[in-house]
Amino acid sequence: MTKQDLLLYFIMGSNNTSNDTVDVLQEAISGGITCFQFREKGLGALSGNDKHTLAKKLQDVCVSHDVPFIVNDDVELALAVKADGIHVGQDDIPLSDLKRRCPDNMTIGISAKTMAEAKEAQENGADYLGVGPMFSTTTKEDAELPIGPQSLQHMREAGITIPIVGIGGIDESNAKEVMDAGADGVSVISAISKAMDISQAATAVKRRLTFC
């Protein structure tokens, strides 16, 4: 994966849309997403074989369009399907364990909210950071108060040089603000997955990123 792959980073699980998950991903790719993370968490989330089966279907779509496929949190699943990357939170598996278990070519992303978390992740070899929430969001049931785009600027000023993806409440109206603050890309969930026109929604967000 390259830094450019992180530009429009779409995250989705089966409970983030009322439509067919595979169809939504295909439409999002046609709209211009550059990366996809399979995040199967929350109320009604799939598990076991059902989760694995959906992961493979979504991965197949990504592979056919040369879009990186990332798994959220589930190391066993990421290894089983040979995902392009894995993303974990601060309360998930330690980065040192991840680097020991995952192949060198598997991208590792870490969620960070504070300066200390960002510095620790960078020092320990994370490939990129997911920083947020940028704005208020209803997607995550345990979402914390937003830290705002200015937090990205502070991280850059403090010497965080690895790629940063802003996440949380990002849509067409505020994506440029996140990029201007120092992000290399934005993560989007509901602004795409719950849109009436998936492809058009993805294109609208990407247009804001392309002309930053």
Coordinates of C-alpha atoms in Angstrom, one line a residue:
M1 CA 0.0 0.0 0.0
T2 CA 1.0 3.6 -0.6
K3 CA 0.1 6.9 1.0
Q4 CA -2.0 7.6 -2.0
D5 CA -4.2 4.6 -1.3
L6 CA -5.3 6.2 1.9
L7 CA -6.9 9.3 0.2
L8 CA -10.5 8.1 0.3
Y9 CA -10.7 5.3 2.9
F10 CA -14.1 3.7 3.0
I11 CA -15.1 1.7 6.1
M12 CA -18.1 -0.6 6.2
G13 CA -19.6 -3.7 7.8
S14 CA -22.9 -5.4 7.2
N15 CA -24.7 -3.3 9.7
N16 CA -23.6 0.1 8.2
T17 CA -26.1 -0.2 5.3
S18 CA -29.6 -1.5 4.6
N19 CA -28.5 -2.5 1.1
D20 CA -26.4 -5.5 0.0
T21 CA -22.9 -4.9 1.3
V22 CA -21.2 -6.2 -1.8
D23 CA -23.3 -4.0 -4.0
V24 CA -22.5 -1.0 -1.9
L25 CA -18.8 -1.6 -2.1
Q26 CA -18.9 -2.0 -5.8
E27 CA -20.7 1.3 -6.2
A28 CA -18.3 3.0 -3.8
I29 CA -15.4 1.8 -5.9
S30 CA -17.0 3.1 -9.0
G31 CA -17.3 6.4 -7.2
G32 CA -13.6 6.6 -6.5
I33 CA -12.7 5.2 -3.1
T34 CA -9.0 4.3 -2.8
C35 CA -9.1 1.9 0.1
F36 CA -11.6 -0.3 2.0
Q37 CA -11.7 -1.5 5.6
F38 CA -14.0 -4.3 6.6
R39 CA -15.3 -3.4 10.0
E40 CA -17.8 -5.9 11.3
K41 CA -18.7 -4.7 14.8
G42 CA -21.7 -3.5 16.7
L43 CA -25.3 -4.6 17.0
G44 CA -26.2 -7.4 14.6
A45 CA -22.6 -7.9 13.4
L46 CA -21.8 -11.2 11.8
S47 CA -19.3 -13.7 13.3
G48 CA -17.6 -17.0 12.6
N49 CA -18.2 -18.4 9.1
D50 CA -20.7 -15.8 8.1
K51 CA -18.1 -13.0 8.8
H52 CA -15.4 -14.9 7.0
T53 CA -17.6 -15.5 3.9
L54 CA -18.6 -11.9 3.7
A55 CA -15.0 -10.8 4.1
K56 CA -14.0 -13.0 1.2
K57 CA -16.7 -11.6 -1.0
L58 CA -15.7 -8.0 -0.3
Q59 CA -12.1 -8.8 -0.7
D60 CA -12.7 -10.3 -4.1
V61 CA -14.4 -7.1 -5.2
C62 CA -11.4 -5.1 -3.9
V63 CA -8.9 -7.4 -5.7
S64 CA -10.8 -7.1 -9.0
H65 CA -10.5 -3.3 -8.8
D66 CA -7.0 -3.1 -7.3
V67 CA -8.3 -1.5 -4.1
P68 CA -6.5 -2.4 -0.9
F69 CA -8.5 -4.6 1.5
I70 CA -8.0 -4.0 5.2
V71 CA -9.6 -5.9 8.1
N72 CA -10.5 -4.1 11.4
D73 CA -9.2 -5.7 14.6
D74 CA -9.6 -9.4 13.7
V75 CA -6.0 -10.6 13.2
E76 CA -7.0 -14.2 12.6
L77 CA -9.3 -13.1 9.8
A78 CA -6.8 -10.8 8.3
L79 CA -4.2 -13.6 8.2
A80 CA -6.7 -16.2 6.9
V81 CA -7.7 -14.1 3.9
K82 CA -4.3 -12.6 3.4
A83 CA -5.6 -9.0 3.7
D84 CA -3.5 -6.1 2.5
G85 CA -3.7 -4.6 6.0
I86 CA -5.1 -4.6 9.4
H87 CA -6.3 -1.7 11.6
V88 CA -6.5 -1.9 15.4
G89 CA -7.6 0.5 18.2
Q90 CA -5.8 1.4 21.3
D91 CA -7.6 -1.3 23.3
D92 CA -7.0 -4.1 20.7
I93 CA -3.9 -6.3 20.2
P94 CA -0.6 -4.5 21.0
L95 CA 1.4 -3.3 18.0
S96 CA 4.4 -5.4 19.0
D97 CA 2.3 -8.5 18.8
L98 CA 0.8 -7.5 15.5
K99 CA 4.2 -6.9 13.9
R100 CA 5.3 -10.3 15.2
R101 CA 2.3 -12.2 13.8
C102 CA 1.7 -10.3 10.5
P103 CA 3.9 -10.6 7.4
D104 CA 6.1 -7.7 6.5
N105 CA 4.0 -6.7 3.5
M106 CA 0.8 -6.3 5.6
T107 CA 0.0 -2.7 6.3
I108 CA -0.7 -1.9 10.0
G109 CA -2.9 1.0 11.0
I110 CA -3.5 2.2 14.5
S111 CA -6.2 4.5 15.9
A112 CA -5.0 7.5 17.9
K113 CA -6.7 10.3 19.6
T114 CA -3.9 11.9 21.7
M115 CA -0.4 13.1 20.9
A116 CA 1.1 10.4 23.2
E117 CA -0.8 7.6 21.3
A118 CA 0.3 9.0 18.0
K119 CA 4.0 9.3 19.0
E120 CA 4.0 5.8 20.5
A121 CA 2.5 4.3 17.4
Q122 CA 5.0 6.0 15.1
E123 CA 7.9 5.0 17.3
N124 CA 6.8 1.4 17.3
G125 CA 6.5 1.1 13.6
A126 CA 2.8 1.7 12.6
D127 CA 2.4 2.3 8.9
Y128 CA -0.4 4.9 9.3
L129 CA -2.6 6.5 12.0
G130 CA -6.4 6.8 12.0
V131 CA -7.0 10.0 14.1
G132 CA -10.3 11.1 15.4
P133 CA -13.1 11.6 15.9
M134 CA -12.8 14.7 13.8
F135 CA -16.4 15.6 14.2
S136 CA -19.5 14.2 16.0
T137 CA -20.5 10.8 14.7
T138 CA -23.3 8.3 15.3
T139 CA -21.7 5.4 13.5
K140 CA -19.7 4.1 16.5
E141 CA -21.7 3.3 19.5
D142 CA -18.8 4.1 21.8
A143 CA -17.7 7.3 20.0
E144 CA -15.9 9.8 22.1
L145 CA -16.1 13.6 21.9
P146 CA -14.6 15.1 18.7
I147 CA -11.0 16.4 18.8
G148 CA -11.3 18.4 15.6
P149 CA -9.0 18.9 12.6
Q150 CA -6.7 21.2 14.6
S151 CA -5.5 18.0 16.4
L152 CA -3.9 16.9 13.1
Q153 CA -2.0 20.2 12.7
H154 CA -0.7 19.8 16.3
M155 CA 0.5 16.3 15.5
R156 CA 2.3 17.4 12.4
E157 CA 3.9 20.2 14.3
A158 CA 5.1 17.8 17.0
G159 CA 6.9 15.6 14.5
I160 CA 4.3 13.0 13.4
T161 CA 5.4 12.2 9.9
I162 CA 3.7 8.9 9.1
P163 CA 0.5 9.0 7.0
I164 CA -2.6 10.2 8.9
V165 CA -6.2 9.4 8.0
G166 CA -8.9 11.6 9.7
I167 CA -12.0 9.7 10.8
G168 CA -15.3 10.5 12.5
G169 CA -18.2 12.5 11.1
I170 CA -16.5 13.3 7.8
D171 CA -18.5 14.0 4.7
E172 CA -18.4 16.2 1.6
S173 CA -18.9 19.4 3.6
N174 CA -15.9 19.0 5.9
A175 CA -13.4 16.7 4.2
K176 CA -11.3 19.6 2.8
E177 CA -10.9 21.0 6.3
V178 CA -9.4 17.7 7.5
M179 CA -7.0 17.5 4.6
D180 CA -6.0 21.2 5.0
A181 CA -5.1 20.4 8.7
G182 CA -2.5 17.8 7.7
A183 CA -4.3 14.6 6.8
D184 CA -3.2 12.3 3.9
G185 CA -6.8 11.0 3.6
V186 CA -10.2 10.7 5.2
S187 CA -12.1 7.8 6.4
V188 CA -15.8 7.8 5.6
I189 CA -18.6 5.4 6.7
S190 CA -22.1 6.6 6.7
A191 CA -21.7 9.5 4.3
I192 CA -21.2 6.8 1.7
S193 CA -22.8 3.7 3.0
K194 CA -26.1 5.3 3.8
A195 CA -26.3 7.6 0.8
M196 CA -29.1 7.3 -1.7
D197 CA -26.6 7.3 -4.5
I198 CA -23.4 5.5 -3.3
S199 CA -21.2 6.2 -6.3
Q200 CA -22.2 9.8 -6.4
A201 CA -21.6 10.3 -2.7
A202 CA -18.1 8.8 -3.0
T203 CA -17.3 11.0 -6.0
A204 CA -18.5 14.1 -4.1
V205 CA -16.2 13.5 -1.2
K206 CA -13.3 12.6 -3.4
R207 CA -13.7 15.8 -5.4
R208 CA -13.2 17.8 -2.2
L209 CA -10.0 15.8 -1.5
T210 CA -8.6 16.1 -5.1
F211 CA -8.8 19.9 -5.2
C212 CA -7.4 20.5 -1.7

